[in-house]
PDB file of C-alpha atoms in Angstrom:
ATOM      1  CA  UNK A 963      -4.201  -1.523  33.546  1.00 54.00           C
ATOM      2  CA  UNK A 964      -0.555  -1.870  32.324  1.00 65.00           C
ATOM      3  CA  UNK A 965      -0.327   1.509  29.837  1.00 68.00           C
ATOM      4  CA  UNK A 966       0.621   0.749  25.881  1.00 72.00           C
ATOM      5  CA  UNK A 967       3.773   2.335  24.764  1.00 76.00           C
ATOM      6  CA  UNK A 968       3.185   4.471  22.098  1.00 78.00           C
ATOM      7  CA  UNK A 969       6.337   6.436  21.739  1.00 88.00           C
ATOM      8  CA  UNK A 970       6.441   6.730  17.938  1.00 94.00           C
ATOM      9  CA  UNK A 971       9.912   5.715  18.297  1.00 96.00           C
ATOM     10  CA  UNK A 972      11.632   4.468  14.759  1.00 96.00           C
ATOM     11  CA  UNK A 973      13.043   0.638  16.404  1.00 96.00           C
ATOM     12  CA  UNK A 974      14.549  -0.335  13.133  1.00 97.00           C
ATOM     13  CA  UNK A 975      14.967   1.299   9.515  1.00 97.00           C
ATOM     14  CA  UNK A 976      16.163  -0.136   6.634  1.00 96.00           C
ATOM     15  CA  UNK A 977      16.533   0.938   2.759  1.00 96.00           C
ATOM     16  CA  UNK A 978      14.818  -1.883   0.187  1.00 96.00           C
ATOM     17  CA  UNK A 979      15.537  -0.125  -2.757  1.00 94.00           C
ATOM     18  CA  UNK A 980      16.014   3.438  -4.418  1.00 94.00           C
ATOM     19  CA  UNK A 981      13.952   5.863  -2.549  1.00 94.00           C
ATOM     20  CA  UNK A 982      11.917   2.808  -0.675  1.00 95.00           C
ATOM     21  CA  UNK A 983      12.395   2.441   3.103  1.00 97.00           C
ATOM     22  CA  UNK A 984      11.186   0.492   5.657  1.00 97.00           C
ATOM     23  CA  UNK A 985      10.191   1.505   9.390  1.00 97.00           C
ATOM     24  CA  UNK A 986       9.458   0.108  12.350  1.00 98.00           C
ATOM     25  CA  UNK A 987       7.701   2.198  14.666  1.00 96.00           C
ATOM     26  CA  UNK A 988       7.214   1.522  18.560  1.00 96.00           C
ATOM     27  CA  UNK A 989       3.454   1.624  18.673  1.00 95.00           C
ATOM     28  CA  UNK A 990       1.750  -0.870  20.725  1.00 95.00           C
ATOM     29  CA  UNK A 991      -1.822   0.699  20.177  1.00 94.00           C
ATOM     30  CA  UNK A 992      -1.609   0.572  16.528  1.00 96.00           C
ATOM     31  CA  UNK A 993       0.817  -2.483  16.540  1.00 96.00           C
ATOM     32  CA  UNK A 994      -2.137  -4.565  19.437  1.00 95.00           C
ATOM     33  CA  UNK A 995      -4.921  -3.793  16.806  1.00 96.00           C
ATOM     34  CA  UNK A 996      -3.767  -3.129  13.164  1.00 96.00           C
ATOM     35  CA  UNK A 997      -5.840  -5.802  10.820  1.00 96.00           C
ATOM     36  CA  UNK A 998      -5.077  -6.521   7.437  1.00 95.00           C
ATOM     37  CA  UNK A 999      -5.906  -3.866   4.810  1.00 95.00           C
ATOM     38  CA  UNK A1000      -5.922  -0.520   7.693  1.00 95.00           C
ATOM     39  CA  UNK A1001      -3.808   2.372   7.893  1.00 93.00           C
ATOM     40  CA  UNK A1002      -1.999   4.969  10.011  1.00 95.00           C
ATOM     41  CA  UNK A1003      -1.762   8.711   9.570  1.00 92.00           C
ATOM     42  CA  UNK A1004       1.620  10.164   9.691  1.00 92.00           C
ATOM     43  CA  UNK A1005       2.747  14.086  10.888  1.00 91.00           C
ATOM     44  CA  UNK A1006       6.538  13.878  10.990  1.00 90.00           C
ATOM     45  CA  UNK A1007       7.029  17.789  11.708  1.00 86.00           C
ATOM     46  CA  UNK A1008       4.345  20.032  13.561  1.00 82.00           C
ATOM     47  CA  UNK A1009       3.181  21.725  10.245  1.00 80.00           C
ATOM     48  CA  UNK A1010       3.709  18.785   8.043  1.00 80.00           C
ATOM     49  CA  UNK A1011       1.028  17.631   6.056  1.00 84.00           C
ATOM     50  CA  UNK A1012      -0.429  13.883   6.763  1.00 86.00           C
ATOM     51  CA  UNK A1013       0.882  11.040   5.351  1.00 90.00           C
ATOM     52  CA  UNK A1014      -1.287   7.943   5.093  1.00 91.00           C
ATOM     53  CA  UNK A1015       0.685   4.738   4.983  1.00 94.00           C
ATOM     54  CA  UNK A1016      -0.861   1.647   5.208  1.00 94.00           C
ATOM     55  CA  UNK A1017       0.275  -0.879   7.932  1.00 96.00           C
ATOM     56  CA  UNK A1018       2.841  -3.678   5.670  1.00 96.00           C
ATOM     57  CA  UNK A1019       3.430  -6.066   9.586  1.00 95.00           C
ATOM     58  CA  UNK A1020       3.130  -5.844  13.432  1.00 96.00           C
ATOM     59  CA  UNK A1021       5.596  -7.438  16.081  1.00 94.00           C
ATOM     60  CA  UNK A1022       6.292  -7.506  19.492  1.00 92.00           C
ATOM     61  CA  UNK A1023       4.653  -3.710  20.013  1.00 94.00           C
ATOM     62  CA  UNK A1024       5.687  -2.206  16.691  1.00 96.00           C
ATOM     63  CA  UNK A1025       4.341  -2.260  13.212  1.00 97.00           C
ATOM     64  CA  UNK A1026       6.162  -1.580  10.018  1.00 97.00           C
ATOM     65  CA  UNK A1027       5.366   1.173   7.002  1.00 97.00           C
ATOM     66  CA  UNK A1028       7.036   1.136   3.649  1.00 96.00           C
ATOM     67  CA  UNK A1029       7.644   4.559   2.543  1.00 95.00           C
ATOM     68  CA  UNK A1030       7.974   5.985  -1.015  1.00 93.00           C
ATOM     69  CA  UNK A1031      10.234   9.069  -1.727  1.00 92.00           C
ATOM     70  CA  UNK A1032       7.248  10.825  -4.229  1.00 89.00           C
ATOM     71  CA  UNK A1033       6.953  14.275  -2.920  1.00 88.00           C
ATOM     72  CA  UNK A1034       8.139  16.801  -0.010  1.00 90.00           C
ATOM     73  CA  UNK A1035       7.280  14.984   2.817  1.00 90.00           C
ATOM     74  CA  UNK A1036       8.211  11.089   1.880  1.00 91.00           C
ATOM     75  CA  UNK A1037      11.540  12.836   1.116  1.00 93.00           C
ATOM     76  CA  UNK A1038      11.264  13.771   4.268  1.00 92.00           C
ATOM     77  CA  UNK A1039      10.752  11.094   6.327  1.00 94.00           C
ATOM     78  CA  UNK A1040      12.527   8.772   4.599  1.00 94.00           C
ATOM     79  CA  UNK A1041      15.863  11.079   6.079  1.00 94.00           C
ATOM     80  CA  UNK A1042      14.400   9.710   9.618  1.00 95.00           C
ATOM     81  CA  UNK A1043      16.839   7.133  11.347  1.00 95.00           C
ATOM     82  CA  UNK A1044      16.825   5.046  14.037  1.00 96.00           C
ATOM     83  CA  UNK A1045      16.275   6.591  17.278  1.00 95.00           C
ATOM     84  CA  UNK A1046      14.072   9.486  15.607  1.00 95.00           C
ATOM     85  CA  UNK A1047      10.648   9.756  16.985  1.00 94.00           C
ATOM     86  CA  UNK A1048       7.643  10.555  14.708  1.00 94.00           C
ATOM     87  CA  UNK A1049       5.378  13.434  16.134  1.00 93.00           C
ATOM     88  CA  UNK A1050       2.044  12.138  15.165  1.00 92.00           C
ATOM     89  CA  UNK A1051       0.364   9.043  14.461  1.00 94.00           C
ATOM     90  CA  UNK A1052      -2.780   8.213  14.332  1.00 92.00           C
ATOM     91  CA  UNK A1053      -4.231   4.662  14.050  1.00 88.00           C
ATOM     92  CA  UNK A1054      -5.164   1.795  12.494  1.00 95.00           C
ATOM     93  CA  UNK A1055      -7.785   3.139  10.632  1.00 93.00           C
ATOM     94  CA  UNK A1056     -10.114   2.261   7.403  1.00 91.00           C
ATOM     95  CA  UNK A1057     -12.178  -1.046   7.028  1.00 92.00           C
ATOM     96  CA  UNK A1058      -9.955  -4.365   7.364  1.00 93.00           C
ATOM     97  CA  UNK A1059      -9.304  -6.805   4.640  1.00 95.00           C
ATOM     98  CA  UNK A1060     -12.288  -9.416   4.577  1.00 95.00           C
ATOM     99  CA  UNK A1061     -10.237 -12.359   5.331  1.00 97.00           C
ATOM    100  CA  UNK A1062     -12.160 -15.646   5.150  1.00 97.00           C
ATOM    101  CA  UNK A1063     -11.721 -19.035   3.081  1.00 98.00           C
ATOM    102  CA  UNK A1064     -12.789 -18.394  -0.388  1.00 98.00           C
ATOM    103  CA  UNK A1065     -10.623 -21.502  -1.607  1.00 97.00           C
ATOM    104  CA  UNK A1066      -8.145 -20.256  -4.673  1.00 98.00           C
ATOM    105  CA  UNK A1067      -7.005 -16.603  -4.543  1.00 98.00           C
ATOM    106  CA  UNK A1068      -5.095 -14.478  -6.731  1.00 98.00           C
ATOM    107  CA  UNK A1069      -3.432 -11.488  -5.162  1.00 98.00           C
ATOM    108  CA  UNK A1070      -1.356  -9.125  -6.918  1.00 98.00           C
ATOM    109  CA  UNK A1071       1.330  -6.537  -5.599  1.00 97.00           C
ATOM    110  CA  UNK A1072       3.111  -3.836  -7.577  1.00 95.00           C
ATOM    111  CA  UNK A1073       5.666  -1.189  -5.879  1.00 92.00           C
ATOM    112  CA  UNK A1074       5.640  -0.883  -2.889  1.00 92.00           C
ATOM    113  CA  UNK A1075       2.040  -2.924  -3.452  1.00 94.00           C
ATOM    114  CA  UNK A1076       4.405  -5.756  -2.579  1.00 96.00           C
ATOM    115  CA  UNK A1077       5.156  -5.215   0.772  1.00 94.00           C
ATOM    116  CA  UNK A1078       1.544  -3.976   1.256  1.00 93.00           C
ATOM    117  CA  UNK A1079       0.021  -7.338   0.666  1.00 96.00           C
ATOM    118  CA  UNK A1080       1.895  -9.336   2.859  1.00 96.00           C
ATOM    119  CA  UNK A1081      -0.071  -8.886   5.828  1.00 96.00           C
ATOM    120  CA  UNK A1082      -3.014  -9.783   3.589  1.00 97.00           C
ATOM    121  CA  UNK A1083      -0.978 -12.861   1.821  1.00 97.00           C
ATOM    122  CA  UNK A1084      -0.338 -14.342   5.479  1.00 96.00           C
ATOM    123  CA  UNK A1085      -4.281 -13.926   6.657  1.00 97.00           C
ATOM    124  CA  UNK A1086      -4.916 -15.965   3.685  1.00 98.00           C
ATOM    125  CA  UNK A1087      -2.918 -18.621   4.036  1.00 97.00           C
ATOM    126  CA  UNK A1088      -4.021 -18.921   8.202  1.00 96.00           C
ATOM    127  CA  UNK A1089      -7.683 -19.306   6.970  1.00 97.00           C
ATOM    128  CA  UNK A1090      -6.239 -22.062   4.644  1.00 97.00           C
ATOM    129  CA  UNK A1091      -6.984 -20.709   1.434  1.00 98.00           C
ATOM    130  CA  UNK A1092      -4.542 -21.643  -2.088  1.00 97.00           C
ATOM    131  CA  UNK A1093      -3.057 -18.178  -2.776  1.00 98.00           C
ATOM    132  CA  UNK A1094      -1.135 -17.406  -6.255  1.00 98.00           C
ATOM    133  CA  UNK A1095       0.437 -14.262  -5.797  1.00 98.00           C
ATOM    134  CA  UNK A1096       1.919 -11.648  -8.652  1.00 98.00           C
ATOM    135  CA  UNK A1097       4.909  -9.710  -7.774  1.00 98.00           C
ATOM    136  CA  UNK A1098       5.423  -6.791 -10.276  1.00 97.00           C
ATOM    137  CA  UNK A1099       7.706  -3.972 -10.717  1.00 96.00           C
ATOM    138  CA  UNK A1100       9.791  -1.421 -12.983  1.00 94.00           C
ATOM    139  CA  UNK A1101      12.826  -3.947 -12.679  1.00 95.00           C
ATOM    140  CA  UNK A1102      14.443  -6.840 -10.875  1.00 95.00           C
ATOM    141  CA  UNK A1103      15.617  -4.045  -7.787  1.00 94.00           C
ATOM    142  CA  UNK A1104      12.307  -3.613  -7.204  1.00 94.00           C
ATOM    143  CA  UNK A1105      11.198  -6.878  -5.861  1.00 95.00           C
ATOM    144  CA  UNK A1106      11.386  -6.220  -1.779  1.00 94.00           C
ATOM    145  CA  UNK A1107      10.623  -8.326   0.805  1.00 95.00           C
ATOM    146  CA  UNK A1108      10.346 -10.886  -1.566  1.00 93.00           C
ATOM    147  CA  UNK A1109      11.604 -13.686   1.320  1.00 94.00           C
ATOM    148  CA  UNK A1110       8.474 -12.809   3.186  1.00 95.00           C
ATOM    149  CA  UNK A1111       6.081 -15.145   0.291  1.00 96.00           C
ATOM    150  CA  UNK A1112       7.444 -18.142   0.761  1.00 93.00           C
ATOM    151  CA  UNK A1113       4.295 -19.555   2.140  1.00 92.00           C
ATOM    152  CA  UNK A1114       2.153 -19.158  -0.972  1.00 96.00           C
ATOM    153  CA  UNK A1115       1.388 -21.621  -3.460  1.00 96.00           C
ATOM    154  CA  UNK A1116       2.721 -20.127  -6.570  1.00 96.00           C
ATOM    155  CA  UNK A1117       4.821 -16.978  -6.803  1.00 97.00           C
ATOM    156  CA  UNK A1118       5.231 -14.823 -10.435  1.00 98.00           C
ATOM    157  CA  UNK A1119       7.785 -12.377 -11.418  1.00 98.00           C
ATOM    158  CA  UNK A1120       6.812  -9.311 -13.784  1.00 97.00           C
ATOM    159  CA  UNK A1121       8.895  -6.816 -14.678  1.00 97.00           C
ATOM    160  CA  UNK A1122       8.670  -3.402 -17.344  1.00 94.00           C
ATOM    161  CA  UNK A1123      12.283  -4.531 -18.391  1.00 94.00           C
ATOM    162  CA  UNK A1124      12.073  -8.250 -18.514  1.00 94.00           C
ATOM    163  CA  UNK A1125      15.239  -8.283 -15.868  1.00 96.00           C
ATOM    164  CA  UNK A1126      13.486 -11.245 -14.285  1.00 95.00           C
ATOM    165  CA  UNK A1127       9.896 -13.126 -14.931  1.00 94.00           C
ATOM    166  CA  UNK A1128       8.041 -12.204 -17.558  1.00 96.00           C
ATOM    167  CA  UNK A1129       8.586  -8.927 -19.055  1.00 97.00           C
ATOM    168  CA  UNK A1130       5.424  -6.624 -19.335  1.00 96.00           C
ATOM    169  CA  UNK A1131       2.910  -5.641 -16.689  1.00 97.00           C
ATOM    170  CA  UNK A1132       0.662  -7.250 -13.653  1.00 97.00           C
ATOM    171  CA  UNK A1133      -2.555  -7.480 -15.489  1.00 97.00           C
ATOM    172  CA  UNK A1134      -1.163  -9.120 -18.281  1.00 97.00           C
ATOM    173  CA  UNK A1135       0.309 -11.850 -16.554  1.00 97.00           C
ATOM    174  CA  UNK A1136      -3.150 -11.886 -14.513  1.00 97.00           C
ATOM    175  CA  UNK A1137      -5.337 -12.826 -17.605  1.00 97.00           C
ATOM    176  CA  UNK A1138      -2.221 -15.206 -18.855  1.00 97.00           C
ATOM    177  CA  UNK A1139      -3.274 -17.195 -15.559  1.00 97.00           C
ATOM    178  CA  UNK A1140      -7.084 -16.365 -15.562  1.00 97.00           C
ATOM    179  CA  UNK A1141      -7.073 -18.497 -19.108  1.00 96.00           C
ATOM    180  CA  UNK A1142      -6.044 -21.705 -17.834  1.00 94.00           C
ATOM    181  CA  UNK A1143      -7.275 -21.158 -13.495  1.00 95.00           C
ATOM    182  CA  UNK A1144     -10.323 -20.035 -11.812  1.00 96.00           C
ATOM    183  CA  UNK A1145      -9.777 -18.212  -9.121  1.00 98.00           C
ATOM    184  CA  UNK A1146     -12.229 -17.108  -6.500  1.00 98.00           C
ATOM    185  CA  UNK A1147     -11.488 -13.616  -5.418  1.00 98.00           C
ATOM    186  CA  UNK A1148      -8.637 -11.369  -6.141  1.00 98.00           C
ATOM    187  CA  UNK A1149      -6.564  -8.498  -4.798  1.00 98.00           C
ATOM    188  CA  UNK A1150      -4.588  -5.868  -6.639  1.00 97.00           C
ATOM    189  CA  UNK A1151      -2.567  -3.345  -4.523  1.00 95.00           C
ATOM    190  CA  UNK A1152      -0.256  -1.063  -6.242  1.00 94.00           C
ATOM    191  CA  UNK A1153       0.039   1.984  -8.499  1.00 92.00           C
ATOM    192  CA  UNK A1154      -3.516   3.259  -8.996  1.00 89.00           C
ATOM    193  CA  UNK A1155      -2.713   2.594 -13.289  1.00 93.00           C
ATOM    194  CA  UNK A1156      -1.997  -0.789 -12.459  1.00 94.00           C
ATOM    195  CA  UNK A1157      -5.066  -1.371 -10.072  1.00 93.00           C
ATOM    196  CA  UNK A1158      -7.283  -0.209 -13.057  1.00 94.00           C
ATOM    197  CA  UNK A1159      -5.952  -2.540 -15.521  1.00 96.00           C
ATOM    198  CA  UNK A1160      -5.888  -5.141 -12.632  1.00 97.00           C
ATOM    199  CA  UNK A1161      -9.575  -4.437 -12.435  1.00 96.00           C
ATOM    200  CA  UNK A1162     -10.440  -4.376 -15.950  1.00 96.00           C
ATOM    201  CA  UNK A1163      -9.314  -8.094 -16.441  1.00 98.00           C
ATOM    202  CA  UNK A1164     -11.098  -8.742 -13.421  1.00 97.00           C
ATOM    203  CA  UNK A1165     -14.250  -7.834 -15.182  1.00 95.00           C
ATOM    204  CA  UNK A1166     -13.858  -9.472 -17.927  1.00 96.00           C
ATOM    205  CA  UNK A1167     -13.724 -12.696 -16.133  1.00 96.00           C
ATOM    206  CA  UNK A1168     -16.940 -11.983 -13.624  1.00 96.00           C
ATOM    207  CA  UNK A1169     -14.071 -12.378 -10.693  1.00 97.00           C
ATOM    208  CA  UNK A1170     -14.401  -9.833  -7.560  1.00 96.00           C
ATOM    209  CA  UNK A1171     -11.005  -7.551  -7.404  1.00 97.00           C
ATOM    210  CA  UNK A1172     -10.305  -5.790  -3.681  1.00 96.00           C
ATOM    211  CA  UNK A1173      -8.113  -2.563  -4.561  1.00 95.00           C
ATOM    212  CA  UNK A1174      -6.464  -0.184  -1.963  1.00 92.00           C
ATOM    213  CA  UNK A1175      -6.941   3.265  -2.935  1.00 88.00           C
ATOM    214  CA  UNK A1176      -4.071   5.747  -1.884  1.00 79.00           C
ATOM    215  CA  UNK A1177      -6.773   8.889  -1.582  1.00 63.00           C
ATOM    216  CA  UNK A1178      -5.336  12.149  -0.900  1.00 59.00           C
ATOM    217  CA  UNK A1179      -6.495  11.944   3.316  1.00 55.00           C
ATOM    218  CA  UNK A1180      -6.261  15.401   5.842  1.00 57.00           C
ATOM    219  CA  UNK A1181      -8.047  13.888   8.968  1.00 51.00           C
ATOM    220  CA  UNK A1182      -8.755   9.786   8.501  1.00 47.00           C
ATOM    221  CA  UNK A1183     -12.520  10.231  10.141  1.00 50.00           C
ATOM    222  CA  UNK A1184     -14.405  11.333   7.069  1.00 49.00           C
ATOM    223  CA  UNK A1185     -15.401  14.880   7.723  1.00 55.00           C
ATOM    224  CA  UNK A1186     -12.820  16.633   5.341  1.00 57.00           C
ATOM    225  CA  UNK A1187     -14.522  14.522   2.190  1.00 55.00           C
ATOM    226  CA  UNK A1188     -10.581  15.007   0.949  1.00 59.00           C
ATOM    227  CA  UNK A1189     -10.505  11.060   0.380  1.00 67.00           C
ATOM    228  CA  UNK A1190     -14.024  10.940  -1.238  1.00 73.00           C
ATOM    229  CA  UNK A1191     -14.108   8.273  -4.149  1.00 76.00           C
ATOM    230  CA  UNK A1192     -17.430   6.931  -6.661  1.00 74.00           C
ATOM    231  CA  UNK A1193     -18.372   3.495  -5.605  1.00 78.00           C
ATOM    232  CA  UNK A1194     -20.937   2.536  -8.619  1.00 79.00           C
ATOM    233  CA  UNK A1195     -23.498   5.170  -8.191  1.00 81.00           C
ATOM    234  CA  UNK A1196     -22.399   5.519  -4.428  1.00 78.00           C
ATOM    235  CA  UNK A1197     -20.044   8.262  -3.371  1.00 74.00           C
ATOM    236  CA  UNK A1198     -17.946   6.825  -0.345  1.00 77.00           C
ATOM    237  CA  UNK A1199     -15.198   7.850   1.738  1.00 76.00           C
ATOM    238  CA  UNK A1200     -12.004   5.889   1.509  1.00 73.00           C
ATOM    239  CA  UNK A1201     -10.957   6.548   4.945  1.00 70.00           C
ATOM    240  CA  UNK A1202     -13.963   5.268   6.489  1.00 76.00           C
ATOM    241  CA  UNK A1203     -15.395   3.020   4.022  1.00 76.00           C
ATOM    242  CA  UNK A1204     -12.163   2.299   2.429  1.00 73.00           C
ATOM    243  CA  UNK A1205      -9.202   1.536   1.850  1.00 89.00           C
ATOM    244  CA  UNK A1206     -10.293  -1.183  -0.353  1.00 89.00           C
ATOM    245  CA  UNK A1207     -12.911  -1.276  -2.626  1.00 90.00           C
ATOM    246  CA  UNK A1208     -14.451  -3.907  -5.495  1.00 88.00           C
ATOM    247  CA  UNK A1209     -11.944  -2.515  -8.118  1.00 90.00           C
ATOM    248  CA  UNK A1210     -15.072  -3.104 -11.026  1.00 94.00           C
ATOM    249  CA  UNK A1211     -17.064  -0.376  -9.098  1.00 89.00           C
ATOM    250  CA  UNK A1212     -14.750   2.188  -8.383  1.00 84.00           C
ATOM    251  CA  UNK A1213     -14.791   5.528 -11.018  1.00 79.00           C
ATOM    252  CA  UNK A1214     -11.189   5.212 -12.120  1.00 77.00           C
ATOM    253  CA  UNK A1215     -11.068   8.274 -13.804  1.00 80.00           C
ATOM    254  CA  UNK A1216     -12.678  11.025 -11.517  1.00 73.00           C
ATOM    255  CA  UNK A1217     -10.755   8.428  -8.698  1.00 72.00           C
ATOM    256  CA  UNK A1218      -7.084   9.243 -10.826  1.00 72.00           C
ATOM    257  CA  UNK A1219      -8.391  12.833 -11.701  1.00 75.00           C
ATOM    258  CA  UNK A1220      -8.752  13.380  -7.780  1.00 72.00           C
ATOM    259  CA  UNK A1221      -5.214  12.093  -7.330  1.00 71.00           C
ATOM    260  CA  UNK A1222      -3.343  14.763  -9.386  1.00 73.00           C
ATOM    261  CA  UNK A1223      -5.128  17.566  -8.873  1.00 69.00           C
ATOM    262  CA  UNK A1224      -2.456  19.384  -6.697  1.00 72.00           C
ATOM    263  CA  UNK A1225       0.666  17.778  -8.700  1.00 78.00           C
ATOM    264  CA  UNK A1226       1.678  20.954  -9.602  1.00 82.00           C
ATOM    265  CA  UNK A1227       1.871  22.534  -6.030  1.00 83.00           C
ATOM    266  CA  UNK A1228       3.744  19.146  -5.120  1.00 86.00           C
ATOM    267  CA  UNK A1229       5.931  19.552  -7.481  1.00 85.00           C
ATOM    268  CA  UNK A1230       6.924  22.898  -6.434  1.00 89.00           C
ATOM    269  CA  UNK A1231       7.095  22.564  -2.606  1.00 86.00           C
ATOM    270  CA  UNK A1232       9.629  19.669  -3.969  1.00 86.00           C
ATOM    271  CA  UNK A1233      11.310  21.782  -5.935  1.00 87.00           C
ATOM    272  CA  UNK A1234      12.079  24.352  -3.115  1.00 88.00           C
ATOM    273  CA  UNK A1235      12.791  21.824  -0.182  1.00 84.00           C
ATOM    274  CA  UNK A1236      15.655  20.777  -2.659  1.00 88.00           C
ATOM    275  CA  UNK A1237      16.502  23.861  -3.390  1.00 87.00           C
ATOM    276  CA  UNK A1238      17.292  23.859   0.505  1.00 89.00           C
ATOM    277  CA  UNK A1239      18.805  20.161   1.711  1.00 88.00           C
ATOM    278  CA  UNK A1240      20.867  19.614  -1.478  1.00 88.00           C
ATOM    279  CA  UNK A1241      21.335  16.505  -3.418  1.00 88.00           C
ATOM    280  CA  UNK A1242      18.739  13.776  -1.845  1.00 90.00           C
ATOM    281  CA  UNK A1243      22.256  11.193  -1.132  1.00 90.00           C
ATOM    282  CA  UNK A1244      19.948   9.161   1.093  1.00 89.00           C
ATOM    283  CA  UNK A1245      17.435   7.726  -0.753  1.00 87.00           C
TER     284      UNK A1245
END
């Protein structure tokens, strides 16, 4: 049996945008099974904290991440160059998307949202369904890998500034299209504020939303309960049962109480790691 590489080796790394960078990693057991919708755990250092990312492409033996500069140890990685190896990953994990042909789909990506739905934009379209999509972000720097959607049947621009499409946020310009289309499912990946709203138009129109929650993960297998998130009147694990989730079920607020509860100590361990490297010049 011919072994898998699985070097962790950073192939390729490119910046999209202000503190938003793109990896490659040489990985053919993640890269030979990743679905739609799963995840990999990152440990860049041997006491750094895990980082779950979820899996944005695969190629030739390597699968691509899009990391976000938002505390110590994004800031971290996103120093990593080519040629840099990452210690630990582990991988793909969660539930996959449930791809199938539902007919029209909406799907909607904010942040780095957008490059996380591309994997499920592309499944989609291969099981020949009409997908819409919604690109949305603070401004018109924002929008990256936007060449990767040229496949879909209708592509809109939102931005907080108005610097190109229309100006305001995801879910408004999702009920501006749920007025005059009926759509038969939905996805909303993106800042958890955003996936809330996404989800409260959703309900409003009796149309099923899949959300990817970004739970705070130690292990990826459940037995921490770190991740844990209220389904309805079910508690699940987002690692396991997750990532996504019927966005009209999920307990937004206990979900986005959960989220900051160690902001604070984040903020610090920022603080000091600063303190130590100096200005951040490369994000």
């Amino acid at each position: 049996m011919k072994k898998l590489k699985t070097s962790n080796l950073i192939v390729e790394k490119k910046k999209l945008a202000y503190g938003i960078h793109m990896f490659w990693i040489e990985n053919e057991l993640v890269a030979n099974n990743a679905k739609a919708g799963q995840f990999v755990i990152f440990r860049i250092h041997e006491n750094g904290e895990r980082i779950p990312l979820t899996i944005a492409g695969v190629k030739d033996g390597t699968f691509r991440v899009i990391v976000k500069a938002v505390g110590k140890s994004t800031y971290e990685l996103c120093r990593f160059e080519k040629g840099d190896k990452i210690i630990d990953i582990v991988g793909p994990l969660g539930q996959p998307s449930e791809i199938k042909n539902y007919g029209n789909v909406l799907v909607i990506g904010g942040g780095v949202g957008i490059a996380t739905i591309i994997p499920i934009v592309k499944e989609l379209k291969n099981h020949r369904n009409r997908v819409d999509v919604i690109l949305a972000a603070r401004n018109k720097d924002y929008f990256v890998l936007e060449e990767e959607f040229k496949e879909v049947d209708n592509l809109y621009f939102v931005t907080n500034d108005g610097s190109r499409g229309m100006k305001g946020y995801a879910h408004e310009m999702m009920e501006k299209l749920l007025k005059k289309k009926k759509y038969d499912i939905s996805w909303a990946i993106g800042p958890s504020l955003m996936m809330k709203a996404c989800s409260e138009v959703a309900k409003k129109y009796d149309l099923k939303i899949w959300v990817s929650l970004n739970a705070i993960m130690v292990d990826g297998t459940g037995m921490c309960g770190g991740c844990r998130v209220r389904i309805s009147d079910e508690l699940k694990y987002t690692c396991v049962d997750g990532p996504e989730f019927d966005g009209r079920l999920v307990d937004w607020e206990s979900f986005n109480t959960r989220l900051i509860q160690y902001k604070e100590e984040e903020k610090l361990a920022l603080e000091k790691y600063l303190e130590k490297v100096g200005e951040p010049t490369w994000l």
